[in-house]
XYZ file of C-alpha atoms in Angstrom:
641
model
C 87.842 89.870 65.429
C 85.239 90.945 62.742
C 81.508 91.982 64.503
C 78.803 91.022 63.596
C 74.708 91.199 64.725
C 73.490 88.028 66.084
C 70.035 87.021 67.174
C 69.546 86.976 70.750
C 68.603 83.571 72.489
C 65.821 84.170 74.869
C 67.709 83.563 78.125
C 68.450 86.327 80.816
C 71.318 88.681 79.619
C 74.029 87.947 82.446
C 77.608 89.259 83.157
C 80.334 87.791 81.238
C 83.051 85.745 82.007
C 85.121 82.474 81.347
C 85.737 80.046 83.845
C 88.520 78.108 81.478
C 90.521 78.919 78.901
C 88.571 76.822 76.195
C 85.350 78.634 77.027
C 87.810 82.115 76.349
C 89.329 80.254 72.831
C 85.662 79.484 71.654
C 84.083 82.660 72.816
C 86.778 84.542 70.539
C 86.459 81.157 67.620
C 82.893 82.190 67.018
C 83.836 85.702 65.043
C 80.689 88.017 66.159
C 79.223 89.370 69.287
C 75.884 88.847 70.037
C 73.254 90.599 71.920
C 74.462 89.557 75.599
C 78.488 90.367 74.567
C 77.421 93.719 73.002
C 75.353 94.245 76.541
C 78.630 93.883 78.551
C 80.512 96.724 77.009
C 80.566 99.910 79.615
C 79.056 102.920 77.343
C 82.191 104.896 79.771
C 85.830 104.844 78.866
C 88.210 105.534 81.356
C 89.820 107.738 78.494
C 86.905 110.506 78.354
C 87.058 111.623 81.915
C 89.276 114.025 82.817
C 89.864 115.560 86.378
C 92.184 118.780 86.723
C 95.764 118.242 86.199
C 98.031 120.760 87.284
C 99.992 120.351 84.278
C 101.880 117.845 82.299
C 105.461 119.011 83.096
C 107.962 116.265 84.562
C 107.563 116.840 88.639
C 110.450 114.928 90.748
C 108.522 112.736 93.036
C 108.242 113.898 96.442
C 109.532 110.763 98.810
C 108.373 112.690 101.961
C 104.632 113.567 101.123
C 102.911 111.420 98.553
C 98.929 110.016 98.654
C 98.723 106.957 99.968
C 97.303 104.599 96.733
C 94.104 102.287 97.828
C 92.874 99.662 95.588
C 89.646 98.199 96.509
C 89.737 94.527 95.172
C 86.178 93.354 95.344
C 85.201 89.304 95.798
C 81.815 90.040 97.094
C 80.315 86.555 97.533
C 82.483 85.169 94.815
C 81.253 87.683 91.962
C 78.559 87.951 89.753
C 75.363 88.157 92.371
C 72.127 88.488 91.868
C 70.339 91.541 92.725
C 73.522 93.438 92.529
C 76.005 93.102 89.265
C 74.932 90.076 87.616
C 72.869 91.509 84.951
C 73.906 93.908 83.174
C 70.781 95.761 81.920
C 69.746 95.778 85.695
C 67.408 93.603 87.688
C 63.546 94.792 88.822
C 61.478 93.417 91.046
C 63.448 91.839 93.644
C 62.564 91.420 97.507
C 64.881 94.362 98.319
C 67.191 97.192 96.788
C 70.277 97.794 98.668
C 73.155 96.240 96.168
C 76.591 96.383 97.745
C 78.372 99.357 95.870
C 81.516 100.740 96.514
C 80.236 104.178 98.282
C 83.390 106.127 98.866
C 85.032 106.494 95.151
C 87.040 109.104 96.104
C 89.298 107.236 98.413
C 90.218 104.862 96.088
C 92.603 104.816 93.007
C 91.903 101.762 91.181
C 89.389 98.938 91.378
C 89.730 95.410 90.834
C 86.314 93.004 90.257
C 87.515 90.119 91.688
C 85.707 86.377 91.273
C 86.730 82.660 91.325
C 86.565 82.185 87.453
C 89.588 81.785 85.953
C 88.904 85.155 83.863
C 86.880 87.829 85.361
C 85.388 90.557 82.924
C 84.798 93.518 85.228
C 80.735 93.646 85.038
C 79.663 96.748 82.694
C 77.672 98.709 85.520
C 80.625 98.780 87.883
C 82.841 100.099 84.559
C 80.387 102.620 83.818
C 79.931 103.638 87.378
C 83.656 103.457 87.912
C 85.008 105.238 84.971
C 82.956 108.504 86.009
C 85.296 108.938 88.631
C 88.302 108.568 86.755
C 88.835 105.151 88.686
C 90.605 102.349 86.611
C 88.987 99.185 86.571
C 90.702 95.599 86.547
C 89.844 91.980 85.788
C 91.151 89.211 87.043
C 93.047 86.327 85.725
C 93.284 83.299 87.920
C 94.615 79.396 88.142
C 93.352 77.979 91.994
C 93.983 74.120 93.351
C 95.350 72.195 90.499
C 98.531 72.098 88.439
C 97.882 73.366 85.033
C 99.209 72.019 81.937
C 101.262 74.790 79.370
C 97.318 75.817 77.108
C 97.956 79.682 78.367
C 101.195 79.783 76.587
C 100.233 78.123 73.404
C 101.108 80.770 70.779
C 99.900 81.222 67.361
C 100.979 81.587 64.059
C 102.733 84.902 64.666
C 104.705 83.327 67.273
C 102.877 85.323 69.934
C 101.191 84.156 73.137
C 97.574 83.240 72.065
C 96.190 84.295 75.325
C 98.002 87.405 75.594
C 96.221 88.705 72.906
C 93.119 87.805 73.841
C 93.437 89.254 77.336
C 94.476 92.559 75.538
C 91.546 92.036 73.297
C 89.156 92.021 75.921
C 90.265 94.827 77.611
C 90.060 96.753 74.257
C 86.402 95.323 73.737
C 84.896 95.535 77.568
C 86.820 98.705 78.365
C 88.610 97.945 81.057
C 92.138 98.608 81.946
C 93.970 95.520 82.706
C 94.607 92.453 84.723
C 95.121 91.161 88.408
C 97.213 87.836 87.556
C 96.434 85.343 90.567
C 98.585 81.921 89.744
C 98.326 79.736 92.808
C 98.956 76.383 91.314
C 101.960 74.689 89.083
C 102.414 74.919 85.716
C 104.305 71.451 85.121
C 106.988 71.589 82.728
C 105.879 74.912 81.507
C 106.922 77.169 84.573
C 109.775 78.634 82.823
C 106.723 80.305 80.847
C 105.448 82.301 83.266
C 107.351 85.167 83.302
C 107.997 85.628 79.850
C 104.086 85.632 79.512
C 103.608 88.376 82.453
C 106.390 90.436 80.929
C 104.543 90.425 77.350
C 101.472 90.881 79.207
C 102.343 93.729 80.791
C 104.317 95.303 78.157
C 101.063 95.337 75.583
C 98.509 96.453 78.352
C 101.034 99.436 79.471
C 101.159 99.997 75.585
C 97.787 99.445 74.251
C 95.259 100.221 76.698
C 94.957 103.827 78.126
C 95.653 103.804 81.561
C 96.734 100.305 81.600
C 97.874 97.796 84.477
C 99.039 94.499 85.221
C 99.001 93.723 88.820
C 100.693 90.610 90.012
C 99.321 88.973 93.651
C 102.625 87.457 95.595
C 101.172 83.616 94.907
C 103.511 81.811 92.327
C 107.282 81.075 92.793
C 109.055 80.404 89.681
C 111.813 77.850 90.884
C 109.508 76.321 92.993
C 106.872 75.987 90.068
C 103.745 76.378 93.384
C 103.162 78.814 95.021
C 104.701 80.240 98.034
C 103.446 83.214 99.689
C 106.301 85.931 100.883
C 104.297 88.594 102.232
C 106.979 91.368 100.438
C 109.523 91.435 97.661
C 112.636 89.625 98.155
C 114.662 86.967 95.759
C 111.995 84.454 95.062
C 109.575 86.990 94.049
C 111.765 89.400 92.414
C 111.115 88.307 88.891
C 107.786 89.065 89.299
C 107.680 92.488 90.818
C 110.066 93.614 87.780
C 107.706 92.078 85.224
C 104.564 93.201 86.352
C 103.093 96.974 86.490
C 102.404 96.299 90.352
C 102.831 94.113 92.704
C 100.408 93.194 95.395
C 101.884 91.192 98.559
C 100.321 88.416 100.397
C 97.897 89.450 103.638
C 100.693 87.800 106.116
C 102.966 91.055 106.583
C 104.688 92.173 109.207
C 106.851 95.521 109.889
C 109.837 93.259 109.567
C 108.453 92.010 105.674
C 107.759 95.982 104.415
C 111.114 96.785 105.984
C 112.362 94.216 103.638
C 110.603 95.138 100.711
C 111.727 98.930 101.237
C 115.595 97.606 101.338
C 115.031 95.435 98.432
C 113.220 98.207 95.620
C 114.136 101.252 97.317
C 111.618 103.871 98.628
C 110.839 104.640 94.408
C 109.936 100.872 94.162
C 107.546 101.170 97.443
C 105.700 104.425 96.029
C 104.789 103.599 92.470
C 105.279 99.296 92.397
C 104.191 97.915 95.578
C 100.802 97.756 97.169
C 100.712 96.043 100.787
C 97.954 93.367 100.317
C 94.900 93.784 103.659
C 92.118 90.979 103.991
C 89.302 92.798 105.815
C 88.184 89.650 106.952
C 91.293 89.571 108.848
C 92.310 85.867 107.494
C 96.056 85.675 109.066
C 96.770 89.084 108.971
C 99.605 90.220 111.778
C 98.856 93.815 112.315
C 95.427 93.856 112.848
C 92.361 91.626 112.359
C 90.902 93.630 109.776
C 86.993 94.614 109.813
C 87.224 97.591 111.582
C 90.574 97.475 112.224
C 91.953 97.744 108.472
C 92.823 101.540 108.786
C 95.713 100.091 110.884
C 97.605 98.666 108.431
C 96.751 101.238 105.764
C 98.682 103.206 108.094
C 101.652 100.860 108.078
C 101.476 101.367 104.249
C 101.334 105.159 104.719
C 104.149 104.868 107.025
C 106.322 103.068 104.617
C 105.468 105.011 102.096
C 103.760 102.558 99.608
C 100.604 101.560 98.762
C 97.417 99.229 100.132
C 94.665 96.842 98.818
C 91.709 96.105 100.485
C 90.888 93.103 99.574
C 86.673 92.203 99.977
C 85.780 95.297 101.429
C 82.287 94.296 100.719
C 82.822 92.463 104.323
C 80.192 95.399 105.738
C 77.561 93.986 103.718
C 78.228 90.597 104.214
C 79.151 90.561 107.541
C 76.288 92.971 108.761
C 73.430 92.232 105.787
C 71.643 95.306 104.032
C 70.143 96.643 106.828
C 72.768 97.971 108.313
C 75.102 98.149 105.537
C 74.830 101.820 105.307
C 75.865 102.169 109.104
C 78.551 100.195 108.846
C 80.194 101.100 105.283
C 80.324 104.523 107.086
C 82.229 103.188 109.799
C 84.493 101.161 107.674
C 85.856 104.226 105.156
C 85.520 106.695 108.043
C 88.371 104.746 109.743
C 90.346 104.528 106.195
C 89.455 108.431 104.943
C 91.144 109.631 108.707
C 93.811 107.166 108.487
C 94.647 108.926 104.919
C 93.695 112.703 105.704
C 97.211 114.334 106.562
C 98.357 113.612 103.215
C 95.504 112.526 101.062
C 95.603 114.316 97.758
C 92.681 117.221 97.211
C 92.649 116.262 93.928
C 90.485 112.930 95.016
C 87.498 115.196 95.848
C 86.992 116.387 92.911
C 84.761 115.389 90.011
C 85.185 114.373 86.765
C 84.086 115.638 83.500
C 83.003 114.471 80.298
C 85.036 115.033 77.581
C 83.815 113.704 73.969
C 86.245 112.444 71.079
C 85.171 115.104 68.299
C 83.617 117.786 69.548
C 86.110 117.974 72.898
C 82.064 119.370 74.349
C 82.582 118.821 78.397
C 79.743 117.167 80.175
C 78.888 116.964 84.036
C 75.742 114.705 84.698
C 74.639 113.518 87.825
C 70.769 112.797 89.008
C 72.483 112.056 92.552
C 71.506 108.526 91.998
C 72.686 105.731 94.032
C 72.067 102.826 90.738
C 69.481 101.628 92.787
C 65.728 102.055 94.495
C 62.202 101.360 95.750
C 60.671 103.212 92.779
C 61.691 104.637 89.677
C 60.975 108.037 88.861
C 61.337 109.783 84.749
C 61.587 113.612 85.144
C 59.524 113.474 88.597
C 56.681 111.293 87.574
C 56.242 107.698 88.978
C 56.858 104.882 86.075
C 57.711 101.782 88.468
C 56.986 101.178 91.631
C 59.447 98.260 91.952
C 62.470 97.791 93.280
C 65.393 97.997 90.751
C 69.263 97.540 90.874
C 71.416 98.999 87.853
C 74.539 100.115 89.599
C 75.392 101.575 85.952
C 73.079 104.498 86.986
C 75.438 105.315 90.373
C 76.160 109.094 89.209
C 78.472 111.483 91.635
C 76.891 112.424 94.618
C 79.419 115.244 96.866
C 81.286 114.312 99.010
C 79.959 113.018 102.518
C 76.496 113.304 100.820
C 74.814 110.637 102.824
C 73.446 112.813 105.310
C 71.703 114.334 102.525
C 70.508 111.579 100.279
C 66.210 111.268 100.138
C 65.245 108.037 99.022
C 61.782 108.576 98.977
C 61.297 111.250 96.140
C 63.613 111.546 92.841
C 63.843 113.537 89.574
C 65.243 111.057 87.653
C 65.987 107.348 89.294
C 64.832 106.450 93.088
C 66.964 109.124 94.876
C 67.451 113.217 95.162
C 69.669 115.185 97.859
C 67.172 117.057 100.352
C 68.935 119.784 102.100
C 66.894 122.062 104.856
C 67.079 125.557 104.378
C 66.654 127.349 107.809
C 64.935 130.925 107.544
C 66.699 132.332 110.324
C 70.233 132.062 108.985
C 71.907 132.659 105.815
C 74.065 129.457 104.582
C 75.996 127.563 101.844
C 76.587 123.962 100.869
C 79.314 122.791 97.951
C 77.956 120.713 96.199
C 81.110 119.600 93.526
C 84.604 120.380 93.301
C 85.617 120.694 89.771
C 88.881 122.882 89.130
C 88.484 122.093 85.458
C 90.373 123.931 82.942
C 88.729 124.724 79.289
C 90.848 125.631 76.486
C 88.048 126.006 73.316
C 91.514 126.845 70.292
C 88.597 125.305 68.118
C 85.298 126.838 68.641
C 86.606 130.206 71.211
C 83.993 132.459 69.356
C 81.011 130.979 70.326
C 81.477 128.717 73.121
C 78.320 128.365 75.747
C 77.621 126.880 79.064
C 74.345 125.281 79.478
C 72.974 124.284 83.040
C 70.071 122.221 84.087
C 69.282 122.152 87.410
C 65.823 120.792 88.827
C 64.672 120.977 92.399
C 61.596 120.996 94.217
C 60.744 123.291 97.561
C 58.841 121.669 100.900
C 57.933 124.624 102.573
C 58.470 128.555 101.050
C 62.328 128.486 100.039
C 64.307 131.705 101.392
C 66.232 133.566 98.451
C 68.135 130.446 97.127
C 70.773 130.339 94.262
C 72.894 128.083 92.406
C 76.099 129.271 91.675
C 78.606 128.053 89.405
C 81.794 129.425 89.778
C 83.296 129.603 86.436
C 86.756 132.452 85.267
C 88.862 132.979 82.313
C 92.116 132.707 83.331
C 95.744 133.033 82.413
C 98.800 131.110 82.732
C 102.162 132.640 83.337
C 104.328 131.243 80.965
C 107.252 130.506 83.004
C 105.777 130.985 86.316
C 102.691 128.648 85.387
C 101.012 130.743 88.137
C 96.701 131.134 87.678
C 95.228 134.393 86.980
C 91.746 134.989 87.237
C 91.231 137.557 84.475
C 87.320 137.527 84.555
C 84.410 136.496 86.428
C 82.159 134.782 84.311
C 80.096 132.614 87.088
C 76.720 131.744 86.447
C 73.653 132.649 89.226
C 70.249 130.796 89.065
C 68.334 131.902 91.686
C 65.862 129.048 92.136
C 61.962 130.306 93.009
C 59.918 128.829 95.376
C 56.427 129.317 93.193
C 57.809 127.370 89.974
C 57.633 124.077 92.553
C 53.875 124.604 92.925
C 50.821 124.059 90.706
C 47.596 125.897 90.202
C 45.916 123.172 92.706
C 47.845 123.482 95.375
C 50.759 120.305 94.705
C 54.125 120.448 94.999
C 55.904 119.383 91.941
C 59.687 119.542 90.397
C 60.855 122.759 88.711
C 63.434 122.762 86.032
C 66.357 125.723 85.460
C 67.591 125.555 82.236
C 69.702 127.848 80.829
C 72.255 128.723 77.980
C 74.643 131.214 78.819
C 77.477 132.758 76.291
C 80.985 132.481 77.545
C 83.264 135.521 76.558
C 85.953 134.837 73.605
C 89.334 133.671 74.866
C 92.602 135.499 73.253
C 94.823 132.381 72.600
C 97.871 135.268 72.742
C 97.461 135.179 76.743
C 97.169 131.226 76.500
C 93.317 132.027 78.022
C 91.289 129.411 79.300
C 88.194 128.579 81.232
C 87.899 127.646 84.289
C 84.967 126.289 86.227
C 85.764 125.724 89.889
C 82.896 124.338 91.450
C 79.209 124.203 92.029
C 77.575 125.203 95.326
C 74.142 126.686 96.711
C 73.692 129.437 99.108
C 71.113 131.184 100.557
C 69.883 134.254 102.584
C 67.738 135.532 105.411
C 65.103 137.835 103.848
C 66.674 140.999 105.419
C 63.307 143.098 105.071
C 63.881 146.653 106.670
C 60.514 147.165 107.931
C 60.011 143.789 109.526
C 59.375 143.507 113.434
C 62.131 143.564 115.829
C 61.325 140.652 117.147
C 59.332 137.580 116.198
C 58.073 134.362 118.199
C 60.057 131.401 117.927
C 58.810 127.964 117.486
C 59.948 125.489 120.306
C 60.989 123.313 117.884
C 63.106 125.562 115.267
C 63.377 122.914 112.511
C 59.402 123.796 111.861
C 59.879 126.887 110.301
C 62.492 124.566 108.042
C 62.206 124.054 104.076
C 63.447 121.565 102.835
C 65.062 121.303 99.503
C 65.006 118.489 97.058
C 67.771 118.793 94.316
C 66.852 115.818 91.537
C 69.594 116.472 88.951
C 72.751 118.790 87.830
C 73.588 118.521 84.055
C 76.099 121.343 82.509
C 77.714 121.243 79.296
C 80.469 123.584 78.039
C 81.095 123.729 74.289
C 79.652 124.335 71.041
C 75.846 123.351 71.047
C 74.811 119.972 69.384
C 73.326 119.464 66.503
C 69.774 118.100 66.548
C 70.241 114.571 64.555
C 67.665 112.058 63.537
C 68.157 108.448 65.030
C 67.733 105.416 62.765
C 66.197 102.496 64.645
C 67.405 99.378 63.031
C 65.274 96.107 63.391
C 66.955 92.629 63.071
C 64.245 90.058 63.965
C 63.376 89.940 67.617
C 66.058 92.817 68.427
C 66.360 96.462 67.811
C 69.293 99.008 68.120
C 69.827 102.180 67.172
C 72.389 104.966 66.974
C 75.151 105.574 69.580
C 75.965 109.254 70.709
C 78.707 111.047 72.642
C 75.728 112.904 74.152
C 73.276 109.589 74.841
C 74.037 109.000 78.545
C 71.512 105.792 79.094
C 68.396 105.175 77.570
C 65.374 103.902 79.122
C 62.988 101.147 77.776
C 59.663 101.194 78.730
C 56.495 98.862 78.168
C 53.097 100.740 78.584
C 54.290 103.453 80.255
C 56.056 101.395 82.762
C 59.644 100.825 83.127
C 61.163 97.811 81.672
C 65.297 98.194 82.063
C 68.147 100.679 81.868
C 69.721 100.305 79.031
C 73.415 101.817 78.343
C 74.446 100.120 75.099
C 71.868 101.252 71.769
C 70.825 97.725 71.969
C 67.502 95.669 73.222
C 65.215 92.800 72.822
C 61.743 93.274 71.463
C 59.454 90.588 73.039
C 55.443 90.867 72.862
C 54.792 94.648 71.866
C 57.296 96.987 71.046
C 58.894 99.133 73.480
C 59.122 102.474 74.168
C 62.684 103.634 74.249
C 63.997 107.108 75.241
C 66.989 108.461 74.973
C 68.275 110.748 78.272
C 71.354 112.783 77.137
C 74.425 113.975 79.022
C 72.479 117.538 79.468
C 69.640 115.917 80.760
C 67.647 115.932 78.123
C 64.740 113.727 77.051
C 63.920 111.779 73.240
C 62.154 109.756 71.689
C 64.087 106.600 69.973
C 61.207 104.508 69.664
C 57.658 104.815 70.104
C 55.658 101.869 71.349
């Protein structure tokens, strides 16, 4: 469809979605996308993360040990809420601040946003949030209660299904990466429709879309034109499993249904096509009641060697309200990260990287932000004092970080890590898990890593550094073994007196520093590699100190405590410094996109006004301020206000 710029109406921007197929034929019948569309595309593509890949070599699958798959499948409260994915730009000023979120991304593989309208656009902030993991995201597609007349297979003048194309279309547009197909009504005379439909579906999504998937939820039964639920693959189903890229069974298994399954696709079909579906409300499920007890029948699916999807895991917050949400999400994944830890994949705790189109410059960023808070702070100074939501902002945090996550002091957003440094013993934390490997054939003469690190000290640090543990290595060429050739790790130690100011006050200090990375030689097949992140530190060990020293009766007094607001790094030629051209269009402004721009942030008199992550905004009373805050954690101007 041709784009165009449209003025904006003055109602709130809002999630998108279409709860009937005409809405979807006029949406795509009006030819331009206007200021709430272009607000609902994710500024993240699944396609420009990468995590480490052993290598892309054909590897026989391994029946005996293979990870476990978990979808989450989402239905919080129906989709779309307020004061937690409904807008898009964010929402300030609510009564509270604790949006349901999906907390442990590493234990899951894909993501479905599931709602009650018949087609679901996965809401930008969970794409963007999502797609730094390296998570795929899904919509939904969905006919509930009443018999439908043949409109979804109307084709058009190319003899293709109409709504095919659109469906691809909006995947292509919103950046998502495919469908769950829920049919739980009749089609009338038209059920002979359905499959050809799910098998074109499928076959352009798998095609067209990077990393895409079209997951069919055991509902519909051809012959029987209604559905039927089987609770596994058999005969009446069959057409469907083969046609689809997955298929998800009903809630209502047993050990006898998965044995079925398993004798009817083979243990190939189980690992890669079938995904065991678990209600963790429990609604007529046979091996366990759910809640709590949904690790059970992940097992089963570990057991069997296929797959699981939890569907509403957002039952913790809905079940047990905000307050305790935290306690109980903890609970809840606890049970499902043991129930996967013999043979979970290492791979799943690592963290992705940024790599853009042209350049192929890798970016890390994380200001070990939740998306949400009680304040907002811009490079450690207070511009809101509101509560906020923009779940868009949810950067990685390491793994089993809530121990460690401040939420009353922030570099950038309304949350830091605060890790306490004991005097009397030396110590290390990891912070990320990278394994990423580097191969600059372009630029290999002048490639740099740049780190930006900020942190503030409560209490006088002990000798503290940040280490990033980066090689240039080899790879056999039959072998494929790893060489580390050379050490090229970077060490910032991190001083205690850059945190304070003349008067006294304890403020953020910033690291910032380019660092030259030696030339590969391509004959070798050289490459970086940048394993990981982590801080350690050490006792003082002064030679003429006393032998012995009082000790506190409380130890944690003589305790700093850390703050650690933001990481950025960046490996690659450096950018070039480019002027951005504001463009005004009545009561709207935009301005240039970058592979750099991370978000930008739109302020009114100093004050923050929303989170912005497409180059895109409304101008109301007096114009805004908008800044730009890059992938390497830098700050611009766009517009001045």
């Amino acid at each position: 469809m041709g784009i165009t710029n449209q003025a904006p109406d003055k109602s709130r921007i809002t999630s998108l979605y279409f709860d009937d197929l005409t809405s979807l034929q006029r949406w795509f019948d009006k030819g331009f996308m206007d200021l709430k569309d272009f607000s609902n595309v994710p500024k993240e593509k699944y396609s420009s993360y990468s995590k480490f890949k052993k290598d892309d070599t054909l590897i026989i699958p391994n029946l005996t040990f293979r990870k476990t798959e978990v979808t989450a499948c989402h239905d919080f409260k129906g989709g779309y809420q307020s004061g937690h994915d409904l807008c898009p730009n964010g929402q300030y000023g609510m009564e509270y601040c604790v949006p349901y979120s999906l907390r442990y991304p590493e234990v899951i593989d894909k993501f479905i946003y599931f709602s009650h309208h018949c087609v679901t656009i996965p809401p930008a902030p969970w794409t963007n949030y999502l797609h730094r993991h390296s998570i795929p995201v899904l919509g939904t597609l969905i006919f509930e209660h009443y018999s439908h007349s043949g409109e979804l297979f109307k084709k058009n003048t190319k003899g293709e299904f109409q709504y095919v194309c659109f469906l691809v279309e909006l995947c292509r547009i919103f950046h998502f990466e495919g469908w769950l197909i829920n049919f739980e009504a009749g089609f009338g005379d038209n059920w002979h429709q359905v499959m050809p439909f799910l098998k074109t579906l499928t076959t352009r999504v798998e095609c067209e879309i990077y990393g895409g998937t079209v997951m069919w939820y055991d509902s519909f039964i051809t012959f029987a034109n209604k559905p039927i639920h089987q609770n596994e693959v058999n005969i009446f189903n069959y057409d469907a499993y083969r046609n689809s890229s997955q298929f998800m069974t009903n809630y209502m298994w047993n050990s006898h249904n998965v044995s079925n399954s398993l004798r009817n696709v083979g243990a190939l079909g189980m690992h890669s096509r079938v995904a065991l579906g678990i209600d963790v409300w429990g609604r007529s499920m046979q091996v366990c009641r759910g809640g709590f007890e949904s690790h059970v029948a992940v097992y089963y699916a570990k057991k069997f060697g296929t797959n699981a999807v939890l569907f509403a895991p957002g039952w913790t917050y809905e079940n047990f309200g905000q307050d305790r949400f935290y306690e109980k999400d903890d609970e809840f994944w606890g049970n499902i990260k043991n129930t996967l830890l013999s043979n979970s994949c290492p791979e799943s705790q690592l963290s992705s990287w940024y790599v853009s189109d042209t350049k192929k410059t890798r970016y890390f960023t994380t200001f070990f932000s939740t998306g949400s808070g009680s304040f907002f702070n811009l490079n450690g100074r207070r511009i809101s004092n509101n509560n906020w939501v923009q779940l868009g902002l949810s950067t990685p945090l390491p793994i089993n970080s809530s121990s460690y996550l401040n939420f009353k002091d922030s570099f950038v957003g309304g949350s830091c890590l605060e890790v306490s440094l004991s005097p009397m013993e030396n110590g290390m934390l990891h912070l990320f898990k990278f394994e990423q490997f580097v191969d600059d054939h372009q630029r290999s003469f002048d490639t740099k890593m740049r780190v930006k690190f900020s942190y503030k000290s409560l209490g006088i640090l002990p000798i503290v550094k940040l280490v990033i543990k980066c090689f240039v290595v080899r790879r056999g060429k039959r072998s494929k073994t790893i060489l580390k050739v050379d050490d090229v790790s970077l060490v910032l130690p991190l001083i205690h007196d850059d945190c304070q100011t003349k008067q006294g006050f304890t403020r953020w200090a910033s690291v910032d520093q380019l660092f030259p990375l030696p030339s590969l030689e391509s004959k070798f097949s050289e490459e970086y590699y940048v394993e990981g992140a982590h801080l350690e530190w050490i006792v003082n060990d002064n030679d003429n100190r006393d032998e012995w020293m009082m000790v506190p009766e409380k130890t944690e007094d003589l305790d700093c405590k850390l703050l650690i607001g933001s990481l950025c790094l960046e490996i690659g030629a450096s950018d070039q410094v480019n002027k951005i051209q504001v463009t005004r269009n009545g009561s709207e402004v935009s301005w240039q996109d970058e592979e750099n721009s991370f978000m930008w942030l739109k302020l009114q008199d100093g004050n923050l006004d929303s989170i912005l992550f497409v180059p895109m905004t409304e101008i109301e009373d007096k114009p805004p301020t908008i800044l730009e805050c890059g992938r390497n954690g830098d700050l611009k101007f766009i517009l001045k206000g």
